[in-house]
Short mmCIF file of N, CA and C in Angstrom, two decimals:
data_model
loop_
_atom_site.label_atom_id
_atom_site.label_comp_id
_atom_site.label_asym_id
_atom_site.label_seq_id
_atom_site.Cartn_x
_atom_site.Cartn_y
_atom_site.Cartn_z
N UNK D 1 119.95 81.42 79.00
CA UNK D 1 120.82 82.11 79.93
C UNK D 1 121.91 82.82 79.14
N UNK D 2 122.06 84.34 79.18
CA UNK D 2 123.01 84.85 78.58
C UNK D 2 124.11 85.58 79.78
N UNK D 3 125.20 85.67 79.10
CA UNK D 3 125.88 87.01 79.79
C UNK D 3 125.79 88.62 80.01
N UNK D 4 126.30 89.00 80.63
CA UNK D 4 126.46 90.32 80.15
C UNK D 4 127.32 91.05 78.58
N UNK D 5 126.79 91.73 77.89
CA UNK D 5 127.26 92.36 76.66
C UNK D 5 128.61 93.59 76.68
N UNK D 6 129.17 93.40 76.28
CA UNK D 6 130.46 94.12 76.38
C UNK D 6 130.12 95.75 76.57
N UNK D 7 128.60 96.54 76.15
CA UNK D 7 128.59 97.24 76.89
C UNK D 7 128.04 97.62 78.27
N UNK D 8 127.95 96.18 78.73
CA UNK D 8 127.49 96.27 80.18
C UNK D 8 128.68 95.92 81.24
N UNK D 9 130.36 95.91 80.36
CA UNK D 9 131.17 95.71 81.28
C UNK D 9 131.85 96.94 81.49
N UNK D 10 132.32 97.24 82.85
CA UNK D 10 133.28 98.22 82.85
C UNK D 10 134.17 97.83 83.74
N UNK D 11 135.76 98.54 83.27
CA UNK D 11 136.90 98.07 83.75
C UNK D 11 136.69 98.68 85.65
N UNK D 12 137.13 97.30 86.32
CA UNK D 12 136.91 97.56 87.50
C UNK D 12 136.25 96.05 87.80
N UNK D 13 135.53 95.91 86.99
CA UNK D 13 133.96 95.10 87.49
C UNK D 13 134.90 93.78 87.94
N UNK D 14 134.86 93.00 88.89
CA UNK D 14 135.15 91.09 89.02
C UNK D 14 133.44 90.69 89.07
N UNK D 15 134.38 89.67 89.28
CA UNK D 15 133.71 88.09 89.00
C UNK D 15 134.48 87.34 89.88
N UNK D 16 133.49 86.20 90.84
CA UNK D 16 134.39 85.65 91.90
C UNK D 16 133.67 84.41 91.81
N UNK D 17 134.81 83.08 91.65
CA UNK D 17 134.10 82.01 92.07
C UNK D 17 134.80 81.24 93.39
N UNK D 18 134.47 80.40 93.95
CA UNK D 18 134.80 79.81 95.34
C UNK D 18 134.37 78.18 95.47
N UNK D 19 135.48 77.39 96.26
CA UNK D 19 135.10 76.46 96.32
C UNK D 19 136.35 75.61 97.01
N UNK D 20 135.43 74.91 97.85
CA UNK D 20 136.98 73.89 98.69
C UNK D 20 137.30 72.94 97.55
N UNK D 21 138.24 72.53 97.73
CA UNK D 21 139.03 71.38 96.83
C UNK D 21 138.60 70.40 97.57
N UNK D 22 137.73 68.74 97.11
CA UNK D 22 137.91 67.62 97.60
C UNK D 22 138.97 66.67 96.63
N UNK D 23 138.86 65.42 97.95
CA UNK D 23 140.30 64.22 97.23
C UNK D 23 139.03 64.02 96.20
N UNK D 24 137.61 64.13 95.94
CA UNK D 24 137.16 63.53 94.92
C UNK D 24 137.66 64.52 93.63
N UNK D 25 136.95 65.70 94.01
CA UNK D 25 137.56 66.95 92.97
C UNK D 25 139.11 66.36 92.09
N UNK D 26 139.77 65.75 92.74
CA UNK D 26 141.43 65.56 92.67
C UNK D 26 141.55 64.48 91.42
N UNK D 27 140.69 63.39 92.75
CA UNK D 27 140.76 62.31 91.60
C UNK D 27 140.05 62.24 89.97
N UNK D 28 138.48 62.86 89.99
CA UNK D 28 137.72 63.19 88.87
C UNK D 28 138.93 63.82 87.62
N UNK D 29 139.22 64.90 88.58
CA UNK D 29 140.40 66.15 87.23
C UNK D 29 141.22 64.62 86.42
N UNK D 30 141.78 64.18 87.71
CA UNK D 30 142.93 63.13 87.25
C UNK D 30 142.48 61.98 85.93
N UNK D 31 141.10 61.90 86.04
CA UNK D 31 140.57 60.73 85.21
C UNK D 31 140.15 61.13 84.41
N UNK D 32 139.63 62.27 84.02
CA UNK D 32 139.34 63.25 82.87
C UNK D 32 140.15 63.40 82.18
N UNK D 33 141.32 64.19 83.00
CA UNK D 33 142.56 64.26 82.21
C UNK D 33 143.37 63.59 81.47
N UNK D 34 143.51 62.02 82.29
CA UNK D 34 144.79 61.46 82.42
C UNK D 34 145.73 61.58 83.35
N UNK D 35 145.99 62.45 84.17
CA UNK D 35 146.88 63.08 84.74
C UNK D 35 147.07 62.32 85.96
N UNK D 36 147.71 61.50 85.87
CA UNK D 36 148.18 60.73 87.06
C UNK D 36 149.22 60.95 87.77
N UNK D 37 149.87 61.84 87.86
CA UNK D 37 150.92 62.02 88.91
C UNK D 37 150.60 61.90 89.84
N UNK D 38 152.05 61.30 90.43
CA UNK D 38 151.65 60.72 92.07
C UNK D 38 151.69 62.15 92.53
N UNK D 39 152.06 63.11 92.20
CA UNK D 39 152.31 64.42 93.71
C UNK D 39 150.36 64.58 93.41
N UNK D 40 149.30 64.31 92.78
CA UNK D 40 148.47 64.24 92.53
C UNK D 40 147.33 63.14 93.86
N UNK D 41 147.60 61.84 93.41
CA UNK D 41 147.24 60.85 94.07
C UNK D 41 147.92 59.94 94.61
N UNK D 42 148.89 60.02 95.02
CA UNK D 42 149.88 58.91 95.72
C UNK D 42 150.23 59.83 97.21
N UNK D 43 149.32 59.58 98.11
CA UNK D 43 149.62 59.78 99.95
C UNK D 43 150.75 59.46 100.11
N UNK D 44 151.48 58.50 99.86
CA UNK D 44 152.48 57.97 100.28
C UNK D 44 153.71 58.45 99.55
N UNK D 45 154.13 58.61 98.30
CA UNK D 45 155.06 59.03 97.67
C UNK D 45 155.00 60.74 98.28
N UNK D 46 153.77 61.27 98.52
CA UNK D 46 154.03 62.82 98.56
C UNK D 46 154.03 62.74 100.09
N UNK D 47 154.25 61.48 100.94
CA UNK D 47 154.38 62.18 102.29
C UNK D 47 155.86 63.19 102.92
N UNK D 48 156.54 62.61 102.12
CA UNK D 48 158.22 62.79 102.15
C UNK D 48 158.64 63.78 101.42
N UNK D 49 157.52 64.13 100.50
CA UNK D 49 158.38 65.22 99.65
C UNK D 49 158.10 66.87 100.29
N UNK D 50 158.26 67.63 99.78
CA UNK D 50 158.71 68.96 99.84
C UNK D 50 157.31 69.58 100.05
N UNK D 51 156.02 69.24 99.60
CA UNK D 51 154.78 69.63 99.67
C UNK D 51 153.91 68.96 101.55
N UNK D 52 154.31 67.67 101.90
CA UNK D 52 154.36 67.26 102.90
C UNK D 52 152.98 66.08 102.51
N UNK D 53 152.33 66.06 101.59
CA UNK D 53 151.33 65.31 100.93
C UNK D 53 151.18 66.08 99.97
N UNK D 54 149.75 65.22 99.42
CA UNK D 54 149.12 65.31 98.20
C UNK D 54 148.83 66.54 97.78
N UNK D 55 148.94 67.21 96.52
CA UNK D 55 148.30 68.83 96.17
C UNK D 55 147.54 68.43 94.81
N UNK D 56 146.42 69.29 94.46
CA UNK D 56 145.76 69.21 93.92
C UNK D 56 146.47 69.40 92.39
N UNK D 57 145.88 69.46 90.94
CA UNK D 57 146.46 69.78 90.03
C UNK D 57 146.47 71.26 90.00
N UNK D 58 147.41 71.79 89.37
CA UNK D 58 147.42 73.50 88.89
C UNK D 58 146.06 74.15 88.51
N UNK D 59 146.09 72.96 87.25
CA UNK D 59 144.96 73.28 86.02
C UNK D 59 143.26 73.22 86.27
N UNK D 60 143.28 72.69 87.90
CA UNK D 60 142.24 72.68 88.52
C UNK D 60 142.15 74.34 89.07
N UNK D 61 142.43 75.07 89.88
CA UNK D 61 142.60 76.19 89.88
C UNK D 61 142.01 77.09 88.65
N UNK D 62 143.18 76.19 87.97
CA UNK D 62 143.01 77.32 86.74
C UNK D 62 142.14 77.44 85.64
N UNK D 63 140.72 76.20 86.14
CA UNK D 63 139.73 75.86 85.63
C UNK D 63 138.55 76.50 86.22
N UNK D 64 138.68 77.20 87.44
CA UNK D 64 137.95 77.84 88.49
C UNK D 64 137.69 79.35 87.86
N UNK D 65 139.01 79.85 87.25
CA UNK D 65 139.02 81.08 86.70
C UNK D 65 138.10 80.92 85.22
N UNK D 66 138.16 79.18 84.75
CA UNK D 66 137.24 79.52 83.56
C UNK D 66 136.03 79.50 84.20
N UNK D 67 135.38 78.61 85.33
CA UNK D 67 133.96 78.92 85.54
C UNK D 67 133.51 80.27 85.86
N UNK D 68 134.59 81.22 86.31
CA UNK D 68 134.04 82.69 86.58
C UNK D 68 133.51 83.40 85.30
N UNK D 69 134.28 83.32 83.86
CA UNK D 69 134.41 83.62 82.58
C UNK D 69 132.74 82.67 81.91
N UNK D 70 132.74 81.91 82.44
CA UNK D 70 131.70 81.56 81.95
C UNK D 70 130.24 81.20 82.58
N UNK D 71 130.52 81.40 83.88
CA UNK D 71 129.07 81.71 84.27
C UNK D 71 129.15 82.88 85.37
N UNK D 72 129.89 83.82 85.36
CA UNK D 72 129.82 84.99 86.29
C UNK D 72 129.85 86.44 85.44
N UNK D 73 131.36 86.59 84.74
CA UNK D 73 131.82 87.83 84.31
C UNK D 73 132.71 87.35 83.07
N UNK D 74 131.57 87.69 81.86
CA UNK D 74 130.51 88.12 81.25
C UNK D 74 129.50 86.65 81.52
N UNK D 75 130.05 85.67 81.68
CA UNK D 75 128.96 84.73 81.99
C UNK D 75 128.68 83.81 80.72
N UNK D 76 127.40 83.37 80.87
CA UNK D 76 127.05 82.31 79.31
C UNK D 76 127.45 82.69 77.83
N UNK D 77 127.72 82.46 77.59
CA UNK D 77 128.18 82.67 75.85
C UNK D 77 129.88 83.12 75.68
N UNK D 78 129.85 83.30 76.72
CA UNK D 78 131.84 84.25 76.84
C UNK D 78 132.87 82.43 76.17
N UNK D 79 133.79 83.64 75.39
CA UNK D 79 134.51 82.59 75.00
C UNK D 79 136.02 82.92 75.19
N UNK D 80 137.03 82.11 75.73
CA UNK D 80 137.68 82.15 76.20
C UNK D 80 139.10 82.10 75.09
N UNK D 81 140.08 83.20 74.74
CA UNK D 81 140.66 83.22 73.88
C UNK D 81 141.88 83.59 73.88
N UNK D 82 142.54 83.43 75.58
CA UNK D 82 143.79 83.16 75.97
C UNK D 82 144.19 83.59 77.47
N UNK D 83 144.83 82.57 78.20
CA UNK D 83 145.13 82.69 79.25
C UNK D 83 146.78 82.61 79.50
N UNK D 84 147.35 83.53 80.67
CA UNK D 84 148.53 83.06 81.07
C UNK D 84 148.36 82.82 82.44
N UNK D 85 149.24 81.95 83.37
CA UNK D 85 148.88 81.51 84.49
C UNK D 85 150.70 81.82 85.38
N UNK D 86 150.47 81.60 86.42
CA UNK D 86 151.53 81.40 87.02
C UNK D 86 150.81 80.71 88.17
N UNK D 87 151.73 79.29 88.27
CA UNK D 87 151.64 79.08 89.79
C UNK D 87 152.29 79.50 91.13
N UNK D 88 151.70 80.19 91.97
CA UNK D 88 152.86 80.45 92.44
C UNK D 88 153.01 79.93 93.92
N UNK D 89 151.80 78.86 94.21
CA UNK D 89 151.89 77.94 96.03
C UNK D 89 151.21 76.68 95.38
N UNK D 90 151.30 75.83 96.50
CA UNK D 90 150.04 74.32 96.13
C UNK D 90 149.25 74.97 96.53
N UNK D 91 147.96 74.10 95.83
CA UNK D 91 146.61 73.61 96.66
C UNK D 91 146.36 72.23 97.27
N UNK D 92 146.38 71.99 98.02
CA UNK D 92 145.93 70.97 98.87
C UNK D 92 144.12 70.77 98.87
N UNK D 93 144.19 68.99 99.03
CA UNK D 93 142.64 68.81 99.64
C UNK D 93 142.63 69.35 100.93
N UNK D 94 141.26 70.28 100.63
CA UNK D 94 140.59 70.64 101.74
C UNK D 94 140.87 72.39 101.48
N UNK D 95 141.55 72.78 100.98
CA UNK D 95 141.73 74.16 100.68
C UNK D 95 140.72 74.90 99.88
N UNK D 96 139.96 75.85 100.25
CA UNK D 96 139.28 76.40 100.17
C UNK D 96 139.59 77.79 98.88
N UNK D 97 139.62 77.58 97.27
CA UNK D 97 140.48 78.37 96.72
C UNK D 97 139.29 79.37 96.18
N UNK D 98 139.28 80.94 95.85
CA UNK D 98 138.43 81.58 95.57
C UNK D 98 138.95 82.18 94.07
N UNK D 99 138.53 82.20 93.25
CA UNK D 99 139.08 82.88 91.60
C UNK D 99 138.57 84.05 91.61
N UNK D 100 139.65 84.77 90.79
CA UNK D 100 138.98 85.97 90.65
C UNK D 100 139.26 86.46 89.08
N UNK D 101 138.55 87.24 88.58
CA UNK D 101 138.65 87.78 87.30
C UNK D 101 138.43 89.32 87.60
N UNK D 102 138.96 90.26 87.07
CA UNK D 102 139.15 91.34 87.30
C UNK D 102 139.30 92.49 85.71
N UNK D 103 138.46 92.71 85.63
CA UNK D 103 138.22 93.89 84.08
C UNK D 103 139.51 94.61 84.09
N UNK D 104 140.39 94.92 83.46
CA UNK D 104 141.27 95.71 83.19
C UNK D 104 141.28 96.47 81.66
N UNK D 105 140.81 95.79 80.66
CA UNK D 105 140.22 96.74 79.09
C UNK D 105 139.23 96.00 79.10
N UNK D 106 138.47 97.05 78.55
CA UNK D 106 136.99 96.82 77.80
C UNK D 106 137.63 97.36 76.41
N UNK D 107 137.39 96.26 74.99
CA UNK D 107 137.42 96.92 73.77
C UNK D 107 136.52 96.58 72.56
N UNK D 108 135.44 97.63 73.07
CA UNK D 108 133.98 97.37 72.47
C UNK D 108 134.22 97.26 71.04
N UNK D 109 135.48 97.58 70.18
CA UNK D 109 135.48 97.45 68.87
C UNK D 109 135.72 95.72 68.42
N UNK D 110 136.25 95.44 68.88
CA UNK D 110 136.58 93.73 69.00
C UNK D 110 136.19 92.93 69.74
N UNK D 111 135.14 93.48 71.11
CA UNK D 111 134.06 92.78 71.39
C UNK D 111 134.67 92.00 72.68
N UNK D 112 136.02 92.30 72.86
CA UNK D 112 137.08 91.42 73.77
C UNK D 112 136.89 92.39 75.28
N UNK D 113 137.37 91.44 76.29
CA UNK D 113 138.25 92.03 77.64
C UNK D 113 139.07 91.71 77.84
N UNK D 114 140.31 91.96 79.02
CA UNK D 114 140.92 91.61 79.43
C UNK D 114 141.46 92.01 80.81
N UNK D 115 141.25 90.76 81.33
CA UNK D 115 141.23 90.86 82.87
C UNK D 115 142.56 89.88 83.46
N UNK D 116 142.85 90.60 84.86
CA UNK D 116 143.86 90.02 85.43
C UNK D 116 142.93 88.95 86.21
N UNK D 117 143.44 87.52 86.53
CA UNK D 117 142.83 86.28 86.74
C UNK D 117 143.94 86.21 88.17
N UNK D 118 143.42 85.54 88.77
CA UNK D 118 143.71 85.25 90.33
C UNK D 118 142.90 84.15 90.91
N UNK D 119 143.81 83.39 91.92
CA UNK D 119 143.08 82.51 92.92
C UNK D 119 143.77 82.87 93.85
N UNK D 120 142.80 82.97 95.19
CA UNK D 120 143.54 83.09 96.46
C UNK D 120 142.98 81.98 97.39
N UNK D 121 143.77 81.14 98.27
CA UNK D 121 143.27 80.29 99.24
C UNK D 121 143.01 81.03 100.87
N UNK D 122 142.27 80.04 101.11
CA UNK D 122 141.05 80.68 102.54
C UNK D 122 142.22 81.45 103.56
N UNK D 123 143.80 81.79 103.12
CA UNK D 123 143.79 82.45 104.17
C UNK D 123 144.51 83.80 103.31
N UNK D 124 143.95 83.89 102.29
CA UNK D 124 143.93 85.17 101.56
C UNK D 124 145.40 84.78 100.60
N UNK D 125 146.37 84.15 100.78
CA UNK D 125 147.41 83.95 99.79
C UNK D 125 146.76 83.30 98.13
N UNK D 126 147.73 84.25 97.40
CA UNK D 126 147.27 84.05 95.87
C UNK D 126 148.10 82.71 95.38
N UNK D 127 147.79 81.85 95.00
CA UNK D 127 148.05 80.71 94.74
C UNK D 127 148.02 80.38 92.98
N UNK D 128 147.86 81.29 92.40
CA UNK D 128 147.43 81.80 91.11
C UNK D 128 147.06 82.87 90.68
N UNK D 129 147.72 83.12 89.52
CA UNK D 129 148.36 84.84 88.75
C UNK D 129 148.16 84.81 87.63
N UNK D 130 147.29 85.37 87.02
CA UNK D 130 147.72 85.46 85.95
C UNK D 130 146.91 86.86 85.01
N UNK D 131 146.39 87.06 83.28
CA UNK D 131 145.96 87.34 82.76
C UNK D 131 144.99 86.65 81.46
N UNK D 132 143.82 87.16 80.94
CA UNK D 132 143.22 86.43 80.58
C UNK D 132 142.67 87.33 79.55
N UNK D 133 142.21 86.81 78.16
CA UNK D 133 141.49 87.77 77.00
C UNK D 133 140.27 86.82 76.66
N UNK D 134 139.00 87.58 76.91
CA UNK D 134 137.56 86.76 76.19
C UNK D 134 136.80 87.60 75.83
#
């Protein structure tokens, strides 16, 4: 399984991946990671706070934008060689978040792109911003 070749990209082109967030999704990231924060997995500590419950991790999101990079746009073999992110809402279980990657340079001499990276949740708000070079 390969990708597409840098001259089969042109600026314009996305790449979209999609997918609801489960509490399993939540917990897996968390045990992989380490990442135990309660605004993570603690119902009870995040009932009171400012989010109103539990939200998913950032870096989950922002792991969505790597599956686009690597199995959508350019796809298998793409290597990933810097991202910036902004968060800018939660994700919650049960939220439905869609990534996007978006061509902005093609530079066939160095073999690179660079695309603006995005997640938006199911009711179209971007929940993630950023830029990305592979």
């Amino acid at each position: 399984m390969k990708g597409l070749t840098i001259d089969q990209i042109k600026v314009g082109d996305k790449g979209v991946f999609e997918k609801t967030v489960t509490e399993t999704d939540v917990y897996l990231y968390a045990g992989i990671t380490g990442d135990l924060n309660p605004a993570h997995i603690n119902a009870r500590v995040m009932a009171d706070s400012m989010f109103k419950g539990r939200i998913a991790h950032g870096m989950l999101s922002g792991g969505f934008i790597s599956t686009v990079f690597g199995m959508h746009l350019p796809g298998p073999g793409t290597i990933y060689l810097s991202q910036e992110l902004k968060f800018l809402a939660p994700v919650k279980i049960g939220d439905t978040i869609k990534a996007v990657a978006e061509v902005l340079e093609v530079n066939t001499e160095k073999n690179r792109i660079v695309c603006r990276t995005y997640c938006e949740n199911q009711d179209g708000k971007i929940v993630v911003d950023g830029k990305a070079v592979v």
